[in-house]
Amino acid sequence: MDNMLHISAAPHIHSSHSTRRVMLDVIISLLPAAIAGAIIFGARALLVIGVCVGTAVLSEFLFNVIVKKEQSVDDFSAVVTGLLIALNLPANIPVWQAIVGSVFAIVVVKCFFGGIGKNIVNPAITARVFMLIAFTQMGTAAFPVDAVSSATPLSAGAASTSLLDLFLGNHGGAIGETCTLALIIGGVYLIARRVITWHLPVAFIGTVFLFTLVLVDFNAATALAYTLSGGLFIGAIFMATDYVTSPATWGGQILFGLLAGVITVMIRMFGNYPEGVSFAILLMNILTPYIDIWTSRKIIGGDRK
Amino acid sequence: MAFNLRSIHLPHRKNTAEIAAVKMDAPKAVTLPTSMHIGAPATVVVKVGDHVDVGTLVAEQNGVISSPVYASVSGTVKKIEPMGISNGSVAPAVTIESDGEMTYDPSIAPPSVNDRASFIEAVKKSGIVGLGGAGFPTYVKLDVDTERVEELIINAAECEPYITSDTRAMLEYAEDIELALEAFEKYLGVKKIIFGIENNKKEPIRKMQEIAAKHDAVSVKVLPSKYPQGGEKVMIYHVTGKVVPGGKLPIDVGCIVINCSTVAAIGKYLRTGIPLVDRLVTVDGSAVKNPMNVIVPLGTSLEDVFEFTGGFKETPGKVLYGGPMMGIAVPSLSLPIIKNNNAILAFNEKDSTPIKVTNCIRCGSCTNLCPFGLNPAAIADAYRLGDVDKLKKLRVDLCMECGTCAYRCPANRPIIQTHKLAKAALRDAKAREEAKRNG
């Protein structure tokens, strides 16, 4: 029997934490927003979600097969990416565009860099920006995420929609970004499950609100309308908090949130695009390795004498 | 002290805390390695064929950091052969065939202790080493200038799951513990003795508080039951608020930390003169039929101990020396119980099957949970790139290998293995540098 004993280094027990469990939690946390999207934008929202998730998973599966890598779709991270892309698209997007965006996110942004954990920017955010730029001139569905057929509050100038409608999502926009209530429910779930902490989303959303407040001469209602519009909540809660591309420490996450908030408002107020959340997150993704260095924890007992 | 160090909740699984320890019968044979401690192996002083009694010296102290080994059964020396032991080294081991009598060596008598020197000498002679797992010769720790000792901390955290041998020692050997504490006060002039006990040990806390009530110098600090509370530097910080700088010893900040079972063993030796020949061992794990604490003669094979407790209910897939967080997986059940084995755990096949390792997802939980604020993900990157300067900067040398990071890693990365390798790389680089400097 002796030669049957397993030998391994300590620790010999492990918590129930796993990448798959994390991804499942994120999927669960996105369901309220997906359901809200289906209610607000109808059955076509479900089609877009199905297409994006299906394409994302299939892309990763096929990529792994082609390059002879160990299969990784069972960690469900491709499902999360597909779901996030779909929730960032308008319900009337042509199916082929949704497919191109999903393939781009998984193959170019994630798999080319080595798969989960190795990508330097968030696949879903990068796909959103890619599509925003690539499909603007297509004329098909008037793609720009924040300028769907019915104008979004941001492009129409915030405050044209009531604050309650902004909170519940009764207005134009991407499938999953309009219902702030559903996004907050998902965020609370993620924090309760300890998948994320409050630091980054609160710093991000808080900065956008306060900075906007200053720029709109302290008109709280207008600042609130800007805060509730566009992709801020879905970006701050679900996309900026992506482990791979956000800082590890709480201090770093707050710094990320602050800077992303400032960039968002700058683009919204002074830039060419009505929406700046995606660009802000993308830029901060790139800065993350440096933030990680600046905000690493103080080593206890590490002072060199 | 502003903040507690970061820590985690582990399942306690202290299944054996309430069950009185049972003394094991004499095994057929024992194998006593001469290296059951940190330091030089002891020197064998018996020959094959010699008759020994319980407490007969079989290997004597060899140098400053070492510890003598005594026969744990009465009988005949059968063989003296090199043996690989848990720390990876190879040293001679003395196998004694028991005559089943457990006759004590006639020379055994309580040591005559009347001052500091004779007390240290007694602890040295007793063969006592850190029984909590470290195996560092205890007399070396105690043999420091009295003025330097501000606090003597009795480590009774017992923060690893399953293990209850310290718990039982506090309940069953309270008198011996008190005797040792009196000696610390009287002969070492220690002014402050503080027990650090996790709050899941209600009875031991009560028992030690009774002792504290009788001695002005003694107090009990109740600590949260969070891992790794019993780590030496963690214990010092939570009891005194002092930080032990990297590369320094507890005594450099005025502290001595001794495990409570070690203290009990010192008390027993002062009272009886019987050197360290047996110890309390927790036997538990999912493959074990009757979890319990056993008083085991040193050198008894794991197989014999498991058999004494009633054997296995399932075929064990993994067997550990020590706890599940820091214990060592053993390759064979024929290995002996040695001085620093506080527990032996056997897990069924299901609990022993390795979990899949996946890509690091940069979640940061390793650095956010590290009691010392190290960054395992960055250390892994630096190690992979062979960047020794970076490893130095990241202070991988401070890692106590508590396993908190690895326990919670969602990708199940082999963090502790990487840290061990990174530390070895640092040591190698240092050795090369020195070799270059010395031409």
XYZ file of C-alpha atoms in Angstrom:
744
model
C 0.000 0.000 0.000
C 2.943 2.280 0.728
C 3.646 3.109 -2.896
C 0.022 4.157 -3.271
C 0.405 7.236 -1.052
C 0.140 10.647 -2.680
C 3.055 12.974 -2.107
C 2.572 16.705 -2.489
C 3.704 19.915 -0.872
C 1.598 21.646 1.767
C -1.084 22.913 2.085
C -3.030 19.678 1.755
C -6.473 21.228 1.977
C -7.977 23.832 -0.294
C -10.873 26.232 0.011
C -13.818 25.885 -2.330
C -12.535 28.894 -4.297
C -11.935 28.201 -7.957
C -11.815 30.157 -11.171
C -14.933 28.348 -12.320
C -16.795 29.269 -9.123
C -15.777 32.920 -9.591
C -16.995 32.895 -13.192
C -20.274 31.217 -12.204
C -20.811 33.937 -9.616
C -20.201 36.627 -12.210
C -22.673 34.943 -14.564
C -25.272 34.775 -11.792
C -24.639 38.430 -10.920
C -25.250 39.441 -14.551
C -28.582 37.624 -14.815
C -30.677 40.490 -13.353
C -29.244 42.852 -15.959
C -29.822 40.301 -18.738
C -33.430 39.766 -17.640
C -34.010 43.510 -17.389
C -32.570 43.871 -20.893
C -34.928 41.232 -22.255
C -37.900 42.974 -20.642
C -36.906 46.423 -21.860
C -35.670 45.551 -25.364
C -37.649 42.399 -26.083
C -36.793 38.948 -27.396
C -34.085 40.195 -29.731
C -31.968 40.994 -26.670
C -32.010 37.285 -25.846
C -30.920 36.460 -29.389
C -27.937 38.810 -29.099
C -26.986 37.294 -25.737
C -27.247 33.791 -27.177
C -25.171 34.686 -30.228
C -22.399 36.387 -28.223
C -22.119 33.699 -25.545
C -22.247 30.918 -28.139
C -19.656 32.586 -30.349
C -17.320 33.348 -27.446
C -17.347 29.790 -26.118
C -17.029 28.265 -29.574
C -14.130 30.602 -30.484
C -12.158 29.617 -27.395
C -12.957 25.948 -27.920
C -11.836 25.994 -31.536
C -8.757 28.089 -30.797
C -7.632 25.565 -28.191
C -8.263 22.704 -30.613
C -6.356 24.394 -33.427
C -3.295 25.358 -31.369
C -3.458 22.048 -29.451
C -3.858 23.690 -26.056
C -5.546 22.085 -23.111
C -9.253 22.835 -23.299
C -10.217 25.752 -21.052
C -13.857 26.510 -21.848
C -14.894 24.619 -18.711
C -13.768 27.573 -16.576
C -16.760 29.545 -17.954
C -14.689 32.694 -18.473
C -15.658 32.722 -22.161
C -19.309 32.668 -21.115
C -18.673 35.749 -18.961
C -16.937 37.540 -21.836
C -19.732 36.683 -24.283
C -22.384 37.755 -21.819
C -20.631 41.053 -21.096
C -20.217 41.808 -24.801
C -23.911 41.141 -25.417
C -24.976 43.332 -22.525
C -22.865 46.110 -24.027
C -24.560 45.927 -27.420
C -27.855 47.406 -28.595
C -30.588 44.828 -29.120
C -30.911 45.679 -32.797
C -27.293 45.034 -33.702
C -26.839 42.852 -36.792
C -25.982 39.310 -35.779
C -22.787 39.237 -37.857
C -21.445 42.251 -35.991
C -22.120 40.549 -32.659
C -20.256 37.491 -33.932
C -17.264 39.514 -35.159
C -17.037 41.346 -31.829
C -17.158 38.132 -29.810
C -14.533 36.408 -31.960
C -12.319 39.488 -31.674
C -12.627 39.533 -27.864
C -11.819 35.868 -27.369
C -9.290 35.194 -30.106
C -7.414 38.466 -30.467
C -7.611 39.939 -26.973
C -7.605 36.782 -24.867
C -6.281 33.678 -26.640
C -3.480 35.339 -28.602
C -2.015 36.561 -25.331
C -2.128 33.117 -23.748
C -5.671 32.668 -22.501
C -7.240 33.475 -19.168
C -5.032 35.475 -16.849
C -2.574 36.504 -19.553
C -4.553 39.152 -21.401
C -3.424 42.710 -20.687
C -6.764 44.364 -21.382
C -10.295 43.238 -20.684
C -11.648 41.295 -23.704
C -15.240 42.522 -23.438
C -14.266 46.188 -23.003
C -11.790 45.996 -25.855
C -14.399 44.389 -28.088
C -16.828 47.161 -27.199
C -14.308 49.831 -28.157
C -13.314 47.899 -31.282
C -16.929 47.675 -32.419
C -17.597 51.269 -31.512
C -14.839 52.343 -33.858
C -15.164 49.658 -36.537
C -18.892 49.746 -37.045
C -19.661 53.459 -36.580
C -19.671 54.112 -40.303
C -21.511 50.963 -41.201
C -24.841 52.701 -41.236
C -26.607 49.440 -40.584
C -27.895 49.751 -37.085
C -26.472 53.128 -36.221
C -24.208 51.096 -33.997
C -22.558 53.419 -31.514
C -23.401 51.865 -28.238
C -24.704 55.017 -26.733
C -26.613 56.134 -29.821
C -28.991 53.340 -30.580
C -31.975 54.031 -32.806
C -33.628 55.765 -29.904
C -31.116 58.297 -28.680
C -29.473 57.528 -25.367
C -29.582 60.066 -22.584
C -25.915 60.892 -22.993
C -26.012 61.646 -26.713
C -29.308 63.467 -26.311
C -27.932 65.461 -23.428
C -28.615 64.020 -20.022
C -31.692 65.086 -18.098
C -34.035 64.461 -21.015
C -34.996 61.235 -19.261
C -36.406 61.171 -15.722
C -34.097 59.974 -12.978
C -36.457 57.117 -12.123
C -36.449 55.900 -15.732
C -32.667 56.166 -15.749
C -32.528 54.072 -12.595
C -34.937 51.419 -13.876
C -33.583 51.439 -17.431
C -36.564 52.677 -19.417
C -34.472 54.378 -22.061
C -32.258 53.700 -25.036
C -28.869 52.082 -24.685
C -27.164 48.720 -24.664
C -29.058 45.632 -23.519
C -27.521 45.320 -20.088
C -26.378 48.807 -19.242
C -29.628 50.712 -18.801
C -31.187 49.124 -15.721
C -29.043 50.509 -12.920
C -31.149 48.717 -10.319
C -30.384 45.293 -11.830
C -26.670 46.139 -12.046
C -26.570 47.198 -8.412
C -28.299 43.958 -7.371
C -25.612 42.044 -9.290
C -22.872 44.147 -7.695
C -24.180 43.531 -4.202
C -24.243 39.814 -4.953
C -20.599 39.885 -6.097
C -19.530 41.791 -2.998
C -21.531 39.486 -0.718
C -19.908 36.466 -2.388
C -16.542 38.194 -1.950
C -15.789 37.922 -5.644
C -15.078 41.659 -5.714
C -14.742 44.341 -3.058
C -16.535 47.676 -3.015
C -13.386 49.729 -3.514
C -13.123 49.983 -7.281
C -16.816 50.424 -8.236
C -17.458 52.945 -5.466
C -14.328 54.953 -6.300
C -15.167 54.892 -10.023
C -18.867 55.792 -9.759
C -18.269 58.248 -6.920
C -15.582 60.076 -8.895
C -17.798 60.364 -11.961
C -20.607 61.800 -9.839
C -18.455 64.277 -7.924
C -16.418 65.415 -10.930
C -19.568 65.883 -13.003
C -21.152 67.744 -10.105
C -18.311 70.246 -10.187
C -18.589 70.659 -13.956
C -22.362 71.201 -13.946
C -22.246 73.939 -11.311
C -23.330 71.660 -8.504
C -26.665 70.762 -10.050
C -27.141 67.443 -8.247
C -29.985 66.195 -10.466
C -27.968 66.707 -13.636
C -24.880 65.105 -12.138
C -26.974 62.144 -11.019
C -28.479 61.825 -14.509
C -24.995 61.689 -16.022
C -23.937 59.143 -13.446
C -26.906 56.854 -14.127
C -26.522 57.126 -17.901
C -24.367 55.224 -20.290
C -22.252 52.256 -19.363
C -20.912 53.517 -16.061
C -22.501 50.983 -13.702
C -21.952 47.915 -15.871
C -18.405 49.120 -16.546
C -17.521 49.988 -12.968
C -19.091 46.932 -11.350
C -18.494 44.177 -13.882
C -15.798 45.190 -16.341
C -13.318 47.347 -14.480
C -13.252 44.773 -11.676
C -11.991 42.010 -13.973
C -9.242 40.425 -11.865
C -6.752 40.072 -14.663
C -6.766 43.704 -15.700
C -7.384 45.553 -12.429
C -5.011 46.169 -9.513
C -4.625 43.546 -6.802
C -4.669 45.682 -3.677
C -7.534 47.767 -2.357
C -5.458 50.925 -2.569
C -4.683 50.174 -6.194
C -8.334 49.530 -6.926
C -9.334 52.884 -5.446
C -6.650 54.614 -7.515
C -7.874 52.780 -10.639
C -11.449 53.862 -9.885
C -10.488 57.499 -9.308
C -8.489 57.797 -12.513
C -11.056 55.895 -14.583
C -13.741 58.227 -13.232
C -11.779 61.321 -14.196
C -11.058 59.992 -17.699
C -14.715 59.043 -18.191
C -15.940 62.528 -17.340
C -13.243 64.191 -19.447
C -14.268 62.164 -22.508
C -17.978 62.644 -21.867
C -17.691 66.388 -21.396
C -14.842 67.331 -23.686
C -14.347 64.454 -26.091
C -15.790 63.442 -29.431
C -17.590 60.429 -28.068
C -20.703 60.727 -25.945
C -19.489 57.876 -23.748
C -16.102 57.471 -22.083
C -16.425 54.508 -19.733
C -15.001 51.947 -22.135
C -12.037 54.100 -23.084
C -11.380 54.921 -19.452
C -11.333 51.262 -18.440
C -9.184 50.311 -21.411
C -6.634 53.004 -20.567
C -6.599 51.998 -16.928
C -6.172 48.319 -17.908
C -2.930 49.344 -19.536
C -1.819 51.281 -16.455
C -2.697 48.433 -14.080
C 0.748 46.800 -13.939
C 2.200 50.153 -12.872
C -0.551 50.780 -10.320
C 0.205 47.321 -8.940
C 3.815 48.343 -8.442
C 2.964 51.697 -6.857
C 0.361 50.272 -4.521
C 1.906 46.978 -3.450
C 1.395 46.186 0.219
C 3.931 47.219 2.833
C 5.908 44.145 3.788
C 5.704 43.554 7.521
C 9.192 42.968 8.894
C 10.616 43.916 5.531
C 12.497 47.065 6.493
C 16.100 46.647 5.540
C 18.491 47.591 8.283
C -0.792 47.759 17.765
C -3.038 49.168 15.140
C -4.237 46.277 13.031
C -4.240 42.533 13.232
C -2.255 40.817 10.535
C -4.346 39.456 7.690
C -5.594 35.942 8.303
C -8.296 33.498 7.230
C -10.932 31.271 8.753
C -10.209 27.593 8.315
C -12.499 24.704 9.207
C -11.474 23.740 12.776
C -12.189 19.999 12.664
C -10.952 19.640 16.249
C -12.704 16.275 16.482
C -10.450 15.004 19.243
C -10.393 18.028 21.574
C -12.746 16.513 24.133
C -11.320 13.003 24.183
C -8.721 12.178 26.826
C -5.427 10.958 25.401
C -4.775 7.212 25.524
C -1.364 5.745 26.323
C -0.185 3.338 23.684
C 1.162 -0.118 24.576
C 4.806 -0.881 23.910
C 5.278 -1.369 20.162
C 7.266 -4.382 18.949
C 10.073 -2.129 17.841
C 10.953 1.558 17.589
C 13.263 3.363 15.175
C 14.865 6.476 16.642
C 16.488 8.823 14.128
C 19.418 10.785 15.546
C 18.081 13.869 13.821
C 14.655 14.692 15.210
C 15.554 18.350 15.643
C 17.024 21.329 13.857
C 20.802 21.143 14.167
C 23.505 18.501 14.069
C 22.368 14.855 14.377
C 23.135 13.317 17.772
C 26.031 10.858 18.026
C 25.070 7.224 18.578
C 26.530 5.814 21.826
C 25.047 2.292 21.776
C 26.005 -0.809 19.778
C 23.916 -3.477 18.135
C 23.052 -6.050 20.786
C 23.128 -3.596 23.721
C 20.300 -3.758 26.201
C 18.540 -0.445 26.829
C 15.778 0.686 29.158
C 13.266 3.485 28.721
C 15.283 6.674 29.139
C 18.695 5.136 28.368
C 20.829 7.505 26.292
C 21.232 6.082 22.773
C 22.667 9.168 21.040
C 24.362 12.101 22.718
C 24.297 15.828 22.081
C 26.645 16.727 19.218
C 27.665 20.371 19.257
C 25.893 23.544 20.295
C 22.676 23.134 18.350
C 21.719 19.512 18.790
C 19.711 17.315 21.120
C 20.252 13.906 22.743
C 18.060 10.890 21.977
C 16.867 8.406 24.589
C 15.440 4.910 24.245
C 11.646 4.990 24.281
C 11.163 1.293 25.014
C 13.171 -1.273 26.930
C 14.777 -3.984 24.836
C 17.701 -4.701 22.552
C 19.384 -2.554 19.934
C 18.786 -4.409 16.658
C 20.351 -2.193 14.041
C 21.894 1.208 13.436
C 21.342 2.336 9.874
C 21.124 5.610 7.958
C 17.597 6.799 7.407
C 15.978 9.582 5.409
C 13.770 11.735 7.569
C 11.029 14.286 7.108
C 13.299 17.311 6.685
C 15.022 15.616 3.786
C 18.306 14.811 5.497
C 19.807 11.405 6.085
C 21.194 10.433 9.493
C 21.757 7.224 11.464
C 18.710 5.765 13.175
C 18.720 3.287 16.059
C 16.206 0.446 15.929
C 15.325 -1.133 19.278
C 13.370 -4.359 19.597
C 11.081 -4.011 22.578
C 10.962 -6.608 25.343
C 7.442 -5.416 26.125
C 8.375 -4.538 29.726
C 8.839 -0.761 29.410
C 11.357 -0.892 32.281
C 12.762 2.509 33.153
C 16.487 3.138 33.272
C 17.581 2.853 36.929
C 19.624 6.044 36.650
C 16.517 8.200 36.087
C 16.039 10.772 38.841
C 14.686 14.309 38.926
C 17.471 16.742 37.961
C 18.933 18.860 40.720
C 18.240 22.370 39.603
C 19.214 25.321 41.741
C 20.282 28.090 39.410
C 20.138 29.313 35.864
C 23.033 27.188 34.590
C 21.726 23.978 36.082
C 18.240 24.704 34.708
C 19.546 25.223 31.176
C 21.666 22.095 31.552
C 18.592 20.138 32.645
C 16.589 21.263 29.616
C 19.560 20.372 27.418
C 19.807 16.884 28.957
C 16.066 16.292 28.672
C 16.236 15.996 24.888
C 13.369 18.448 24.586
C 12.981 20.302 21.305
C 10.155 22.460 19.953
C 7.232 20.044 20.077
C 4.906 22.309 18.133
C 6.506 21.314 14.879
C 9.727 23.267 14.595
C 11.957 20.852 16.485
C 14.426 23.554 17.509
C 16.418 22.538 20.617
C 14.604 24.310 23.452
C 17.613 24.919 25.674
C 19.213 27.057 22.940
C 16.186 29.351 22.947
C 16.253 29.685 26.732
C 20.011 30.225 26.974
C 20.040 33.990 26.396
C 20.869 36.969 28.612
C 18.059 37.402 31.088
C 18.001 41.169 30.541
C 17.126 40.650 26.888
C 13.917 38.752 27.643
C 10.943 41.054 27.947
C 8.218 38.531 27.228
C 8.152 34.773 27.207
C 5.232 33.753 25.024
C 3.664 30.328 25.381
C 2.326 29.463 21.951
C -0.941 27.604 22.455
C -2.727 28.853 19.357
C -2.883 25.435 17.715
C -4.321 27.083 14.617
C -4.043 24.125 12.233
C -7.198 22.108 11.631
C -7.514 18.671 13.313
C -4.582 19.018 15.730
C -5.485 18.937 19.420
C -2.325 17.632 21.053
C -1.585 21.069 22.546
C -5.185 21.314 23.759
C -4.918 17.940 25.480
C -1.479 18.803 26.893
C -2.893 21.941 28.545
C -5.783 19.964 30.013
C -3.871 16.875 31.089
C -0.468 18.325 32.021
C -1.482 21.636 33.597
C 0.579 20.892 36.735
C 3.701 20.230 34.694
C 3.124 23.433 32.741
C 2.842 25.379 35.994
C 6.021 23.748 37.314
C 7.928 24.819 34.196
C 6.581 28.366 34.385
C 7.771 28.625 37.994
C 11.207 27.505 36.842
C 11.235 30.131 34.073
C 10.455 32.810 36.657
C 12.846 31.528 39.264
C 15.882 30.529 37.216
C 15.608 32.670 34.111
C 14.195 35.748 35.827
C 11.434 36.097 33.259
C 9.083 38.898 34.343
C 6.291 38.375 31.864
C 4.894 35.073 30.650
C 1.970 35.316 28.247
C -0.137 32.472 26.893
C -1.458 33.057 23.367
C -4.511 30.815 22.954
C -7.153 30.812 20.218
C -10.659 31.440 21.471
C -11.971 28.083 20.277
C -10.197 26.424 23.227
C -12.524 27.325 26.096
C -11.365 24.666 28.565
C -7.627 25.169 28.047
C -8.121 28.923 28.392
C -9.933 28.416 31.699
C -7.248 26.027 32.926
C -4.372 28.361 32.002
C -6.224 31.320 33.527
C -6.309 29.367 36.802
C -2.527 29.138 36.629
C -2.250 32.816 35.701
C -4.356 33.763 38.732
C -1.714 32.219 40.996
C 1.280 33.905 39.349
C 1.686 37.641 38.866
C 4.043 37.159 35.926
C 1.651 34.931 33.997
C -1.259 36.111 31.864
C -3.465 34.679 29.133
C -4.118 36.465 25.868
C -7.157 35.088 24.064
C -6.755 35.406 20.294
C -9.226 35.016 17.417
C -9.301 31.504 15.940
C -7.850 32.539 12.635
C -5.047 31.018 10.647
C -2.007 31.419 10.912
C -2.369 32.640 14.489
C 0.305 30.219 15.735
C 3.018 31.388 13.333
C 5.859 32.577 15.558
C 6.039 36.123 14.194
C 2.240 36.341 13.985
C 1.977 35.273 17.616
C 4.595 37.826 18.717
C 2.805 40.617 16.858
C -0.631 39.794 18.200
C 0.544 39.306 21.771
C 3.043 42.172 22.071
C 2.573 44.363 18.978
C 6.242 43.888 18.100
C 7.433 43.227 14.572
C 10.367 40.858 14.167
C 12.451 42.291 11.314
C 13.342 39.932 8.481
C 16.376 37.810 9.227
C 16.161 38.504 12.966
C 15.109 36.230 15.812
C 12.299 36.754 18.325
C 14.918 37.459 21.004
C 16.044 40.490 18.971
C 12.751 42.108 19.947
C 12.894 40.714 23.487
C 10.694 37.679 22.958
C 11.020 33.951 23.420
C 8.224 31.826 21.998
C 7.753 28.286 23.289
C 5.009 25.844 22.421
C 2.813 24.773 25.349
C 3.485 21.054 24.867
C 7.192 21.831 25.059
C 6.591 23.678 28.326
C 4.663 20.680 29.670
C 7.545 18.397 28.718
C 10.005 20.611 30.601
C 7.772 20.468 33.689
C 7.521 16.720 33.465
C 11.286 16.382 33.215
C 11.847 18.620 36.238
C 9.349 16.551 38.224
C 10.379 13.047 37.168
C 13.710 13.189 35.398
C 12.262 11.100 32.557
C 13.669 12.573 29.348
C 11.620 13.076 26.203
C 10.717 9.489 25.268
C 7.091 9.856 24.284
C 4.681 12.521 23.171
C 1.036 13.320 22.531
C 0.058 12.758 18.919
C -3.306 13.599 17.368
C -4.469 10.828 15.028
C -7.201 12.016 12.698
C -8.218 12.540 9.088
C -10.980 11.252 6.854
C -9.467 7.784 6.506
C -9.082 7.189 10.248
C -11.690 5.070 12.014
C -11.331 6.415 15.562
C -9.752 9.875 15.762
C -8.005 10.354 19.116
C -4.905 11.582 20.879
C -2.342 8.933 21.678
C 0.683 9.063 23.957
C 3.193 7.422 21.644
C 6.728 6.210 22.426
C 9.066 8.088 20.066
C 10.208 5.985 17.140
C 6.963 4.001 16.862
C 6.019 3.502 13.217
C 2.999 5.382 11.905
C 1.533 2.012 10.972
C 1.626 0.843 14.595
C 0.031 4.080 15.827
C -2.800 3.926 13.309
C -3.332 0.259 14.145
C -3.491 1.053 17.863
C -6.310 3.549 17.248
C -8.342 0.957 15.345
C -6.942 1.365 11.869
C -8.488 2.900 8.796
C -12.093 3.025 7.695
C -10.965 3.776 4.143
C -7.720 3.168 2.298
C -5.568 6.219 2.967
C -4.531 8.197 -0.101
C -2.285 10.638 1.720
C -0.699 10.525 5.175
C 0.718 13.593 6.878
C 3.225 14.384 9.564
C 1.540 17.424 11.134
C -1.436 19.522 10.071
C -3.058 19.914 6.679
C -1.725 23.447 6.128
C 1.976 22.927 6.796
C 2.339 19.191 7.332
C 4.564 16.895 5.308
C 3.127 14.094 3.153
C 4.990 10.896 3.999
C 5.922 8.260 1.441
C 5.616 5.327 3.800
C 3.780 4.222 6.945
C 6.940 2.572 8.228
C 8.355 6.007 9.153
C 8.629 6.703 12.880
C 6.967 9.259 15.127
C 9.648 11.826 15.891
C 9.905 14.522 18.543
C 8.131 17.284 16.653
C 5.186 15.212 15.337
C 2.148 16.807 16.904
C -0.219 14.913 14.658
C -0.465 12.221 12.031
C -3.366 12.542 9.648
C -4.598 10.064 7.067
C -6.947 11.161 4.313
C -9.085 9.049 2.041
C -8.483 8.894 -1.685
C -11.066 11.593 -2.407
C -9.395 14.106 -0.072
C -5.954 13.188 -1.429
C -6.604 13.649 -5.117
C -4.809 16.702 -6.444
C -6.960 19.583 -7.730
C -6.333 20.884 -11.232
C -3.918 23.810 -11.513
C -5.089 26.552 -13.877
C -3.740 29.929 -15.025
C -3.252 32.671 -12.428
C -6.161 35.070 -12.891
C -4.478 37.924 -10.993
C -7.290 38.087 -8.466
C -4.836 39.367 -5.838
C -6.189 37.181 -3.069
C -2.684 35.826 -2.345
C -1.181 39.227 -1.611
C -4.321 40.526 0.066
C -4.356 37.593 2.491
C -0.627 37.272 3.212
C -0.045 37.980 6.919
C 3.236 39.687 6.003
C 2.019 41.544 2.908
C 4.120 39.568 0.455
C 3.058 39.316 -3.170
C 3.106 35.653 -4.283
C 1.896 36.436 -7.812
C 4.803 38.841 -8.335
C 7.205 36.370 -6.729
C 6.029 33.679 -9.157
C 6.662 36.023 -12.106
C 10.124 36.973 -10.841
C 11.011 33.336 -10.187
C 9.902 32.296 -13.658
C 12.096 35.009 -15.153
C 14.999 34.025 -12.917
C 15.147 37.598 -11.573
C 17.017 37.144 -8.303
C 17.242 40.877 -7.560
C 13.478 41.146 -7.855
C 13.003 38.127 -5.570
C 15.241 39.830 -3.018
C 13.180 43.001 -3.249
C 9.943 41.056 -2.927
C 11.337 39.518 0.292
C 10.402 35.945 -0.486
C 12.860 35.084 2.305
C 10.249 36.281 4.816
C 7.649 33.753 3.692
C 6.818 31.399 6.576
C 5.109 28.987 4.163
C 1.856 29.068 6.130
C -0.060 28.250 2.952
C -2.807 30.837 3.425
C -2.317 32.095 -0.149
C -2.342 28.639 -1.673
C -5.394 27.593 0.345
C -7.464 30.366 -1.168
C -5.930 30.518 -4.654
C -8.803 29.984 -7.115
C -6.356 28.702 -9.721
C -4.741 26.371 -7.146
C -1.301 27.631 -8.125
C 1.615 25.789 -6.457
C 2.567 28.938 -4.541
C 4.425 27.365 -1.625
C 6.520 25.158 -3.902
C 7.420 28.222 -5.928
C 8.407 30.108 -2.769
C 10.583 27.244 -1.598
C 12.312 27.191 -4.984
C 12.641 30.981 -5.018
C 14.217 30.933 -1.550
C 16.644 28.262 -2.725
C 17.492 30.429 -5.748
C 18.209 33.351 -3.412
C 20.445 31.211 -1.233
C 22.298 29.906 -4.290
C 22.826 33.428 -5.616
C 24.135 34.542 -2.224
C 26.507 31.577 -2.063
C 27.786 32.338 -5.551
C 28.348 35.981 -4.629
C 30.297 34.986 -1.533
C 32.337 32.466 -3.464
C 33.224 35.154 -6.001
C 34.202 37.606 -3.272
C 36.439 35.033 -1.634
C 38.131 34.429 -4.978
